[in-house]
PDB file of N, CA and C in Angstrom:
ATOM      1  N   UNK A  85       3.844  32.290  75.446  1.00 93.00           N
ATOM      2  CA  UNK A  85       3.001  32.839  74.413  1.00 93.00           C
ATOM      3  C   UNK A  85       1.968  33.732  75.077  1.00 93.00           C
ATOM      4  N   UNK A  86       1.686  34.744  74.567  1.00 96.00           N
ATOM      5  CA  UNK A  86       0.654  35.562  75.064  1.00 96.00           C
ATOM      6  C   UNK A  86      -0.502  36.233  74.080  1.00 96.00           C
ATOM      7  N   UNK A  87      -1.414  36.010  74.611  1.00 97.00           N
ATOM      8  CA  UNK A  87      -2.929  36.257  73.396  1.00 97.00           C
ATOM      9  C   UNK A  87      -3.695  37.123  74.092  1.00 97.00           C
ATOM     10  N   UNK A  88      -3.842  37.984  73.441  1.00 97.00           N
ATOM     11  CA  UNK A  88      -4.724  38.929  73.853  1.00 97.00           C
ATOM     12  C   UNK A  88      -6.378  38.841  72.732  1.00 97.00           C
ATOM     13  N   UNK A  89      -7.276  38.826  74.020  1.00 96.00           N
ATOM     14  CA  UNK A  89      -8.642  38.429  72.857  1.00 96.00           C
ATOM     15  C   UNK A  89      -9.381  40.484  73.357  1.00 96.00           C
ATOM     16  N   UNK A  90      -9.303  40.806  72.424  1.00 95.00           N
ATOM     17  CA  UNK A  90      -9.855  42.491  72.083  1.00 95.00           C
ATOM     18  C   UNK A  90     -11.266  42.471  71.857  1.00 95.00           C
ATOM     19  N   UNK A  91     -12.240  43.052  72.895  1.00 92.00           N
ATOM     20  CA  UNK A  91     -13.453  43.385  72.747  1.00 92.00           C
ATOM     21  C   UNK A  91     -13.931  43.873  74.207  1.00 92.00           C
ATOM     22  N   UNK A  92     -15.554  44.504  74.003  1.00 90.00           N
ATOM     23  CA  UNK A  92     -15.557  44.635  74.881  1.00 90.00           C
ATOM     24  C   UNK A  92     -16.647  43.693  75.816  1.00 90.00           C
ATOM     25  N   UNK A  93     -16.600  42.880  75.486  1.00 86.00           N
ATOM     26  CA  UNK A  93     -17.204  41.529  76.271  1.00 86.00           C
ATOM     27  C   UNK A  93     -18.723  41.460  75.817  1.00 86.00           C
ATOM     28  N   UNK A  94     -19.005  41.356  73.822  1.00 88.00           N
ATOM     29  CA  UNK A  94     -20.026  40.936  73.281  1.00 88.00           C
ATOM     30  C   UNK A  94     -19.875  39.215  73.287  1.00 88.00           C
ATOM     31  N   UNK A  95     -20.834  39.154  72.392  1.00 90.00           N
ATOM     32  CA  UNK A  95     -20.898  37.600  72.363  1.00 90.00           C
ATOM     33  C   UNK A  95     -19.909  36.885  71.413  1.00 90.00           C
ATOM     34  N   UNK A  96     -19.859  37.672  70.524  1.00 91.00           N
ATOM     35  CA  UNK A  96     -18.178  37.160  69.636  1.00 91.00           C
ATOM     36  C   UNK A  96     -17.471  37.404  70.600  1.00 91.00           C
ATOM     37  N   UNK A  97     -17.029  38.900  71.053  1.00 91.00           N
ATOM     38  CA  UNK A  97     -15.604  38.407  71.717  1.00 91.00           C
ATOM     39  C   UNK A  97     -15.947  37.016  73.102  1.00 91.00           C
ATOM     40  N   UNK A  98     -16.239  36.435  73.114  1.00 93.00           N
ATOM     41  CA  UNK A  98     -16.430  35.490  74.602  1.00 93.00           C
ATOM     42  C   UNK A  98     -16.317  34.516  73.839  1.00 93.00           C
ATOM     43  N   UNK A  99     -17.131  34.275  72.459  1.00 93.00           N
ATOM     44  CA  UNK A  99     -17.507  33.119  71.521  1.00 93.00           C
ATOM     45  C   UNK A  99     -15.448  33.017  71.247  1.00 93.00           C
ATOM     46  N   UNK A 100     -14.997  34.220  70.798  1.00 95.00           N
ATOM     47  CA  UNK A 100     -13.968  33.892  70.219  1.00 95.00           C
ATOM     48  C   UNK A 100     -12.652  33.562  71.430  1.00 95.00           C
ATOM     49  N   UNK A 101     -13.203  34.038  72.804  1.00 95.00           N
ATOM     50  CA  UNK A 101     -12.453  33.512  73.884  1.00 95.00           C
ATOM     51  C   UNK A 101     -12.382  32.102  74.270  1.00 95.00           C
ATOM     52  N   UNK A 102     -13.545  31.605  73.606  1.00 95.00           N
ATOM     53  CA  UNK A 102     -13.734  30.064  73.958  1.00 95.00           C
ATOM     54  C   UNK A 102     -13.295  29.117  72.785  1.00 95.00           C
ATOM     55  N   UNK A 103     -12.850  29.912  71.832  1.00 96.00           N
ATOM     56  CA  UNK A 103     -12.289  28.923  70.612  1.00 96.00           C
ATOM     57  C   UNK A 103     -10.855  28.951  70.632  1.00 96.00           C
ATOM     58  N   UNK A 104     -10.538  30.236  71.973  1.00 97.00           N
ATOM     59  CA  UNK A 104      -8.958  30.117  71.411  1.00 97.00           C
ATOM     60  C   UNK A 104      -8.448  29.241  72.945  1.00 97.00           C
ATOM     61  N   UNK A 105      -9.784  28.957  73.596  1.00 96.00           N
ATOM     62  CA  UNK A 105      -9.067  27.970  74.962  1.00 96.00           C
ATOM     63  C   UNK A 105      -9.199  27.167  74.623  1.00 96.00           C
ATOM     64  N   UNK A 106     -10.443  26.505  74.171  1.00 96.00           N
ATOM     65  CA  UNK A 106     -10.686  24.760  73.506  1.00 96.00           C
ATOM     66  C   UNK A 106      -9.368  24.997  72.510  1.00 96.00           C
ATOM     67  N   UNK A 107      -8.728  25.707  71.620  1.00 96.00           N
ATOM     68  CA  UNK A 107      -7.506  25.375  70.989  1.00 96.00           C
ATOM     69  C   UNK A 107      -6.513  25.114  71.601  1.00 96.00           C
ATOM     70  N   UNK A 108      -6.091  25.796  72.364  1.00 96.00           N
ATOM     71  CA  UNK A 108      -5.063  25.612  73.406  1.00 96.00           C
ATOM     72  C   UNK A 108      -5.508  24.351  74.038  1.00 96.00           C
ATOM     73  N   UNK A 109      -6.128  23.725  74.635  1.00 96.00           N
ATOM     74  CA  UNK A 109      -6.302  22.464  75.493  1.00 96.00           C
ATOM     75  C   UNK A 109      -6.029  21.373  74.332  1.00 96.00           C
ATOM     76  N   UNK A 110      -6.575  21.462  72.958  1.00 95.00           N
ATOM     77  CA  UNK A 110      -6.949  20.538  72.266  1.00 95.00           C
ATOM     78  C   UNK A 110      -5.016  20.341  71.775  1.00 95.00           C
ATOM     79  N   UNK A 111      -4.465  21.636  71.765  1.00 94.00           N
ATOM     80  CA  UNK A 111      -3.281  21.902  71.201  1.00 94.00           C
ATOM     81  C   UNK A 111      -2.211  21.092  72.642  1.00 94.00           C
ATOM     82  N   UNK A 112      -2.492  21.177  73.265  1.00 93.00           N
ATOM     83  CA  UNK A 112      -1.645  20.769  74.883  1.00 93.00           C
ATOM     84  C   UNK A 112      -0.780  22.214  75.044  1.00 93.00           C
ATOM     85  N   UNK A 113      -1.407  23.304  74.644  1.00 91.00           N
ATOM     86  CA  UNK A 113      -0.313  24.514  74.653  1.00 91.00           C
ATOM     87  C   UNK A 113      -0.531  24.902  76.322  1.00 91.00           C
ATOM     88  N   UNK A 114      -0.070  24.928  77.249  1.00 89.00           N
ATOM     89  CA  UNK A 114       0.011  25.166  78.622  1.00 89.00           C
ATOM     90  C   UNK A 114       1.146  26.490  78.885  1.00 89.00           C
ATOM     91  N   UNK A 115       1.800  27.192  77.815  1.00 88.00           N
ATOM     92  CA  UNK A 115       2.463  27.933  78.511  1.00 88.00           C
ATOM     93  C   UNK A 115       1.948  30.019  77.925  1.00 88.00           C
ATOM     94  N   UNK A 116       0.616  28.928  77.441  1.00 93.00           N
ATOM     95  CA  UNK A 116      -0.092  30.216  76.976  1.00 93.00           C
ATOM     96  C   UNK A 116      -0.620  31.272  78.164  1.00 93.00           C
ATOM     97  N   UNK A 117      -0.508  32.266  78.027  1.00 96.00           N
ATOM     98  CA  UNK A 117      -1.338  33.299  79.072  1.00 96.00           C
ATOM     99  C   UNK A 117      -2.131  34.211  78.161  1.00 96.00           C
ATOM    100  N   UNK A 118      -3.225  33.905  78.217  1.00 96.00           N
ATOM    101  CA  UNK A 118      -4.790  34.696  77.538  1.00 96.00           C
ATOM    102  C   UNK A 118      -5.076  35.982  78.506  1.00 96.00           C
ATOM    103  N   UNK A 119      -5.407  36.995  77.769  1.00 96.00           N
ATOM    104  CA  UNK A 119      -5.958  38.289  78.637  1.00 96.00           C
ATOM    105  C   UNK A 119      -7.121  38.777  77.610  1.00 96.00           C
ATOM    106  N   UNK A 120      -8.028  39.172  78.485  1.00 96.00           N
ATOM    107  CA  UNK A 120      -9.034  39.978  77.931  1.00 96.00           C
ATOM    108  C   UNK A 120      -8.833  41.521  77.915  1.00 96.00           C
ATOM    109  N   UNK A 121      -8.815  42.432  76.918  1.00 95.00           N
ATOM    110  CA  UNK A 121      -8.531  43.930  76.268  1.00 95.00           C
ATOM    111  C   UNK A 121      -9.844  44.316  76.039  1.00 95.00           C
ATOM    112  N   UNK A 122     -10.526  45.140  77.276  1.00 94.00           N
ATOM    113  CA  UNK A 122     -11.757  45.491  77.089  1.00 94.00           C
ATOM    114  C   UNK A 122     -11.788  47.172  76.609  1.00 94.00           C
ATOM    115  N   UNK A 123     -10.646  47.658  77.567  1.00 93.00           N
ATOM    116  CA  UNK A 123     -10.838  49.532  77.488  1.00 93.00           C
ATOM    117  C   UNK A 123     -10.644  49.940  76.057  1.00 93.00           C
ATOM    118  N   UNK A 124     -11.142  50.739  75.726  1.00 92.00           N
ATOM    119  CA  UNK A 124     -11.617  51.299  74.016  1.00 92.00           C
ATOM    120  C   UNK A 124      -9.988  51.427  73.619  1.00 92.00           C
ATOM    121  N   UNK A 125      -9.125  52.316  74.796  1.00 92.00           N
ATOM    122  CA  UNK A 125      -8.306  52.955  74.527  1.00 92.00           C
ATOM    123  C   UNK A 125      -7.125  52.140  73.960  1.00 92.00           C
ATOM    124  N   UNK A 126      -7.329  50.779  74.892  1.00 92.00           N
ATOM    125  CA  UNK A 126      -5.996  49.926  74.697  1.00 92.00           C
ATOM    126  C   UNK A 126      -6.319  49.256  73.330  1.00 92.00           C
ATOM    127  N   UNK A 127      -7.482  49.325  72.987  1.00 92.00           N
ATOM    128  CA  UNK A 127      -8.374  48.338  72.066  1.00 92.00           C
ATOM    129  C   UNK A 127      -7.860  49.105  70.525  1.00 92.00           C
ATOM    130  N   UNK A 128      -7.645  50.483  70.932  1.00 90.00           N
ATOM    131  CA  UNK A 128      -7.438  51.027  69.650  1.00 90.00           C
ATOM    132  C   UNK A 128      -5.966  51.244  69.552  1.00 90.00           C
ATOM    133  N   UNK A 129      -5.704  50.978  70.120  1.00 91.00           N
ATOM    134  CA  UNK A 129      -3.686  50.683  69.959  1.00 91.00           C
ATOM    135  C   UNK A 129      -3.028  49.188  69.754  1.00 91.00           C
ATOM    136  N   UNK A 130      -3.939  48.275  69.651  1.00 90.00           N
ATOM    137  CA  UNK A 130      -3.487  46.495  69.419  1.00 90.00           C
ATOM    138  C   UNK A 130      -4.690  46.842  68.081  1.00 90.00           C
ATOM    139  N   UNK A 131      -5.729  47.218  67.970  1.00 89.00           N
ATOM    140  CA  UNK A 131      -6.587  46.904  67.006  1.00 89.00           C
ATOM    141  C   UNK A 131      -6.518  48.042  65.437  1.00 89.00           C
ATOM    142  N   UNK A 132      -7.420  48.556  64.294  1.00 82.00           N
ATOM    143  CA  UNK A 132      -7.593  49.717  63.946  1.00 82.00           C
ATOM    144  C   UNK A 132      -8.985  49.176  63.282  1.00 82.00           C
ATOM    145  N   UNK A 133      -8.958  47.662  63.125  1.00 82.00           N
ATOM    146  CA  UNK A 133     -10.763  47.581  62.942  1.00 82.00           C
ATOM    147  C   UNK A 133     -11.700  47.043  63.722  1.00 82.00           C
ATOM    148  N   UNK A 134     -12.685  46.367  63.919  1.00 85.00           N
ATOM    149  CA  UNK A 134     -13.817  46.386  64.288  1.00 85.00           C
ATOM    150  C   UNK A 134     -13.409  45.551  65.562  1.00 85.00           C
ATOM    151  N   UNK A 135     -14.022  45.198  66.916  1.00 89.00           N
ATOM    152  CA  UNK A 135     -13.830  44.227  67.628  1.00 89.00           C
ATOM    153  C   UNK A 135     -14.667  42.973  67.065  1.00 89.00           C
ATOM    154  N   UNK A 136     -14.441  41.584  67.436  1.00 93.00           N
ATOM    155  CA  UNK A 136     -13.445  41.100  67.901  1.00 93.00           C
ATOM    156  C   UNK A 136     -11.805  41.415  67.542  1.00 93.00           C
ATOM    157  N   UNK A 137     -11.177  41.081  68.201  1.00 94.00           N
ATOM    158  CA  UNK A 137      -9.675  41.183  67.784  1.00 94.00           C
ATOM    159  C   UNK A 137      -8.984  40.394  68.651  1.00 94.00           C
ATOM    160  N   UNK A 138      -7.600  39.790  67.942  1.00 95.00           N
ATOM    161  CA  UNK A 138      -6.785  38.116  68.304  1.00 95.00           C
ATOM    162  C   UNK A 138      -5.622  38.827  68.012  1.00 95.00           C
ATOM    163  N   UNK A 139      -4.886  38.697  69.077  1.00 95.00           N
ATOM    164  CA  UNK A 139      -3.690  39.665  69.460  1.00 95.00           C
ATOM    165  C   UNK A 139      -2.957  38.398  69.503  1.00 95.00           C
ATOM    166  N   UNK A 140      -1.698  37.769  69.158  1.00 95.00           N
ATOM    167  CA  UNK A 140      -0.462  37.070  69.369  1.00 95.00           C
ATOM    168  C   UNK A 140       0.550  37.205  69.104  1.00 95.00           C
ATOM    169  N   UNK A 141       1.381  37.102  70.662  1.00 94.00           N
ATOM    170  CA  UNK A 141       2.628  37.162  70.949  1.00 94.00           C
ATOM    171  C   UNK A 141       2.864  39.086  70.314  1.00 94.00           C
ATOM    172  N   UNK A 142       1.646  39.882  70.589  1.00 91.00           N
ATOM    173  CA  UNK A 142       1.807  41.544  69.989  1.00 91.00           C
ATOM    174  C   UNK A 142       1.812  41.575  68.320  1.00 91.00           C
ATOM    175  N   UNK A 143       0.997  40.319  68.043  1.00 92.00           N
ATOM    176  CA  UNK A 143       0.692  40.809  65.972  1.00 92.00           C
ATOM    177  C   UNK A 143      -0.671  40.176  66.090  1.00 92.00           C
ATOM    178  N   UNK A 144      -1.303  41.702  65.870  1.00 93.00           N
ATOM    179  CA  UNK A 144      -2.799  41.251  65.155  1.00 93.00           C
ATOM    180  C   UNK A 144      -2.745  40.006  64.197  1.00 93.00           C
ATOM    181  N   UNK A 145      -3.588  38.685  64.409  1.00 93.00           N
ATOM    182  CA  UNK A 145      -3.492  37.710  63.758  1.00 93.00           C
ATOM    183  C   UNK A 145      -5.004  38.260  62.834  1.00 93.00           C
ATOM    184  N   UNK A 146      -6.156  38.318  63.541  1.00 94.00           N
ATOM    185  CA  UNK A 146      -7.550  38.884  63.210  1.00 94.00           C
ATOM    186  C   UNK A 146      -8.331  39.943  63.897  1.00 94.00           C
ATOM    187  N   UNK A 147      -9.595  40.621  63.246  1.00 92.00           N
ATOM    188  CA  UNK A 147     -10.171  41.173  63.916  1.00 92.00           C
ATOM    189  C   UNK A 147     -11.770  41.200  62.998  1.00 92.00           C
ATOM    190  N   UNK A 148     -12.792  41.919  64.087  1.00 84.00           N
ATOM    191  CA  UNK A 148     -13.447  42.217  62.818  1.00 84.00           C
ATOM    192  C   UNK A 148     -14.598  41.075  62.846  1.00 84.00           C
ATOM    193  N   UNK A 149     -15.401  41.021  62.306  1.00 75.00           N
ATOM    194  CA  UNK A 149     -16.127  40.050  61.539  1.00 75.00           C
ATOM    195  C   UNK A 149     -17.173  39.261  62.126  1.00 75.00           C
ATOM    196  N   UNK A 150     -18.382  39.419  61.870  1.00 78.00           N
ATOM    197  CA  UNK A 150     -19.659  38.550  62.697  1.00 78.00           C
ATOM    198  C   UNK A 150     -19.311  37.339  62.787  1.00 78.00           C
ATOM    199  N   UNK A 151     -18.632  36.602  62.469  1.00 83.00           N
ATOM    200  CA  UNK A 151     -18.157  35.412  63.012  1.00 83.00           C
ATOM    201  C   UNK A 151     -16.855  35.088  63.391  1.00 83.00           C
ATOM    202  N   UNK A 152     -16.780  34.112  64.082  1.00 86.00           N
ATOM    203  CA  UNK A 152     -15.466  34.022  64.410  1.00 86.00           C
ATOM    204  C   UNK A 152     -14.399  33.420  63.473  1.00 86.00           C
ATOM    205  N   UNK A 153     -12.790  33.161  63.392  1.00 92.00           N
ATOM    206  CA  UNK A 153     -12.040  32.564  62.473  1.00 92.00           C
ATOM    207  C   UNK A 153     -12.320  30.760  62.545  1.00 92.00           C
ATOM    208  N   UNK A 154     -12.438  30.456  61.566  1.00 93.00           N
ATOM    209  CA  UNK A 154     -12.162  28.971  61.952  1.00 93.00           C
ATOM    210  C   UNK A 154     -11.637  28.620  62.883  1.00 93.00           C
ATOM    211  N   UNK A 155     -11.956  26.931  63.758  1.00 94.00           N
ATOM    212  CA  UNK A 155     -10.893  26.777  64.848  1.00 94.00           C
ATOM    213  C   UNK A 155      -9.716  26.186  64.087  1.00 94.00           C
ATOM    214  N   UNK A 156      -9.439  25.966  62.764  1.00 95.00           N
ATOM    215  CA  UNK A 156      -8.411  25.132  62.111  1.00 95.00           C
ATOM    216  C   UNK A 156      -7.173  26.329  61.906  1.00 95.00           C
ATOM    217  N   UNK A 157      -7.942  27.882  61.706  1.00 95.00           N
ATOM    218  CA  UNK A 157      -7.131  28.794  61.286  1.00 95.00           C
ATOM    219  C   UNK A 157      -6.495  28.992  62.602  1.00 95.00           C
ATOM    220  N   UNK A 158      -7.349  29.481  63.489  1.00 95.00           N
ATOM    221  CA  UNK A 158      -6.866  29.314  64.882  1.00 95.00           C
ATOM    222  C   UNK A 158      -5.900  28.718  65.591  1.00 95.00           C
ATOM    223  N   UNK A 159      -6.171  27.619  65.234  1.00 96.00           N
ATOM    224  CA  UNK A 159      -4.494  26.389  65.739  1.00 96.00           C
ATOM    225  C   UNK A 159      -3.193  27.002  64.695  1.00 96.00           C
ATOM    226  N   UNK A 160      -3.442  27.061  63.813  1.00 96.00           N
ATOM    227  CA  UNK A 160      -2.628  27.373  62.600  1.00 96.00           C
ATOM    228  C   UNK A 160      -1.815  28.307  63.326  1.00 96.00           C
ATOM    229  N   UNK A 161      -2.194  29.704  63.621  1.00 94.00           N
ATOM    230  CA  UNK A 161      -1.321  30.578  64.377  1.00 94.00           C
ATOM    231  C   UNK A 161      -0.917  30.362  65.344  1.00 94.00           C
ATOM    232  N   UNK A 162      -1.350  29.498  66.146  1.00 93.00           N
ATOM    233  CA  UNK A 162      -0.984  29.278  67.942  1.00 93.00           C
ATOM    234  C   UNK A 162       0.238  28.366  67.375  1.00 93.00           C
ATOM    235  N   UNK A 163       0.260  27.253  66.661  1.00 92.00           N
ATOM    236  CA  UNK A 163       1.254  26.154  66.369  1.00 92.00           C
ATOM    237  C   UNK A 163       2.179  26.908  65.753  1.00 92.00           C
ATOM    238  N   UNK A 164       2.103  28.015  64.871  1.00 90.00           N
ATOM    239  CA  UNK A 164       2.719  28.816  63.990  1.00 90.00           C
ATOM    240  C   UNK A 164       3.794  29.815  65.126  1.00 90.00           C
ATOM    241  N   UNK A 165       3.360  30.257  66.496  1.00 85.00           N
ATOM    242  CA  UNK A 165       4.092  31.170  66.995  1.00 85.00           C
ATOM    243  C   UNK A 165       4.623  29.977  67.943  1.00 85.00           C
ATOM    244  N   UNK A 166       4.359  28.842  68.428  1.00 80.00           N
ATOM    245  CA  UNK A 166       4.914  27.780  69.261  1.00 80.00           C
ATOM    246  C   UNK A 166       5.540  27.311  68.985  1.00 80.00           C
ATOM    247  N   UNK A 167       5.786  27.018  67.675  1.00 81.00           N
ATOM    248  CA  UNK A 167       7.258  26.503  67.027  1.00 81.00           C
ATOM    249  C   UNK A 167       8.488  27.678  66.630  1.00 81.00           C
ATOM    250  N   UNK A 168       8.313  28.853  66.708  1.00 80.00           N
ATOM    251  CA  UNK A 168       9.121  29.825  66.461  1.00 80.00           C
ATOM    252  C   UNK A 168       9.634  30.127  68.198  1.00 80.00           C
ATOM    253  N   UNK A 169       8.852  29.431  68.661  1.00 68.00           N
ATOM    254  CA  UNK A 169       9.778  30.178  70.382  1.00 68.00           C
ATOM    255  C   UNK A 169      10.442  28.959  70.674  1.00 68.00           C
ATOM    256  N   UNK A 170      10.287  27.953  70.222  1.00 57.00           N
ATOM    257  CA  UNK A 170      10.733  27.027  70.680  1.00 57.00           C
ATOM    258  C   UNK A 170      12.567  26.864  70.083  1.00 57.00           C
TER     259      UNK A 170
END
């Protein structure tokens, strides 16, 4: 699985880097690889709105928004693309 967290290293995007690792640990997902997407350029070819932005497995799940997604919505997609590779 691969997640890309899109920003350029405000406090949401870090806030939302740390909700999608506590998910993953809480999830036992270990075959995840997380990257941070800081350059504008790459940012505007995975994204088209606001940063933050939650890239999985290459489909915008979210972006956008003074707060972050729930951590419940969060698992939702990680469990959602972990059972489709499986």
């Amino acid at each position: 699985m691969d997640i890309q967290i899109l920003g350029p290293g405000c406090a949401n995007c870090l806030k939302l880097e740390m909700l999608v690792m506590e998910t993953l640990t809480e999830l036992g997902v270990r075959e995840a690889r997380v990257e941070k997407i800081s350059t504008p350029r790459e940012m505007e070819r995975l994204m088209s709105g606001n940063p933050p932005g939650l890239v999985i497995n290459g489909q915008l799940v979210w972006s956008g928004g003074i707060t972050s997604p729930p951590k419940s919505q969060v698992a939702e997609w990680i469990r959602k693309v972990a059972a489709s590779t499986v």
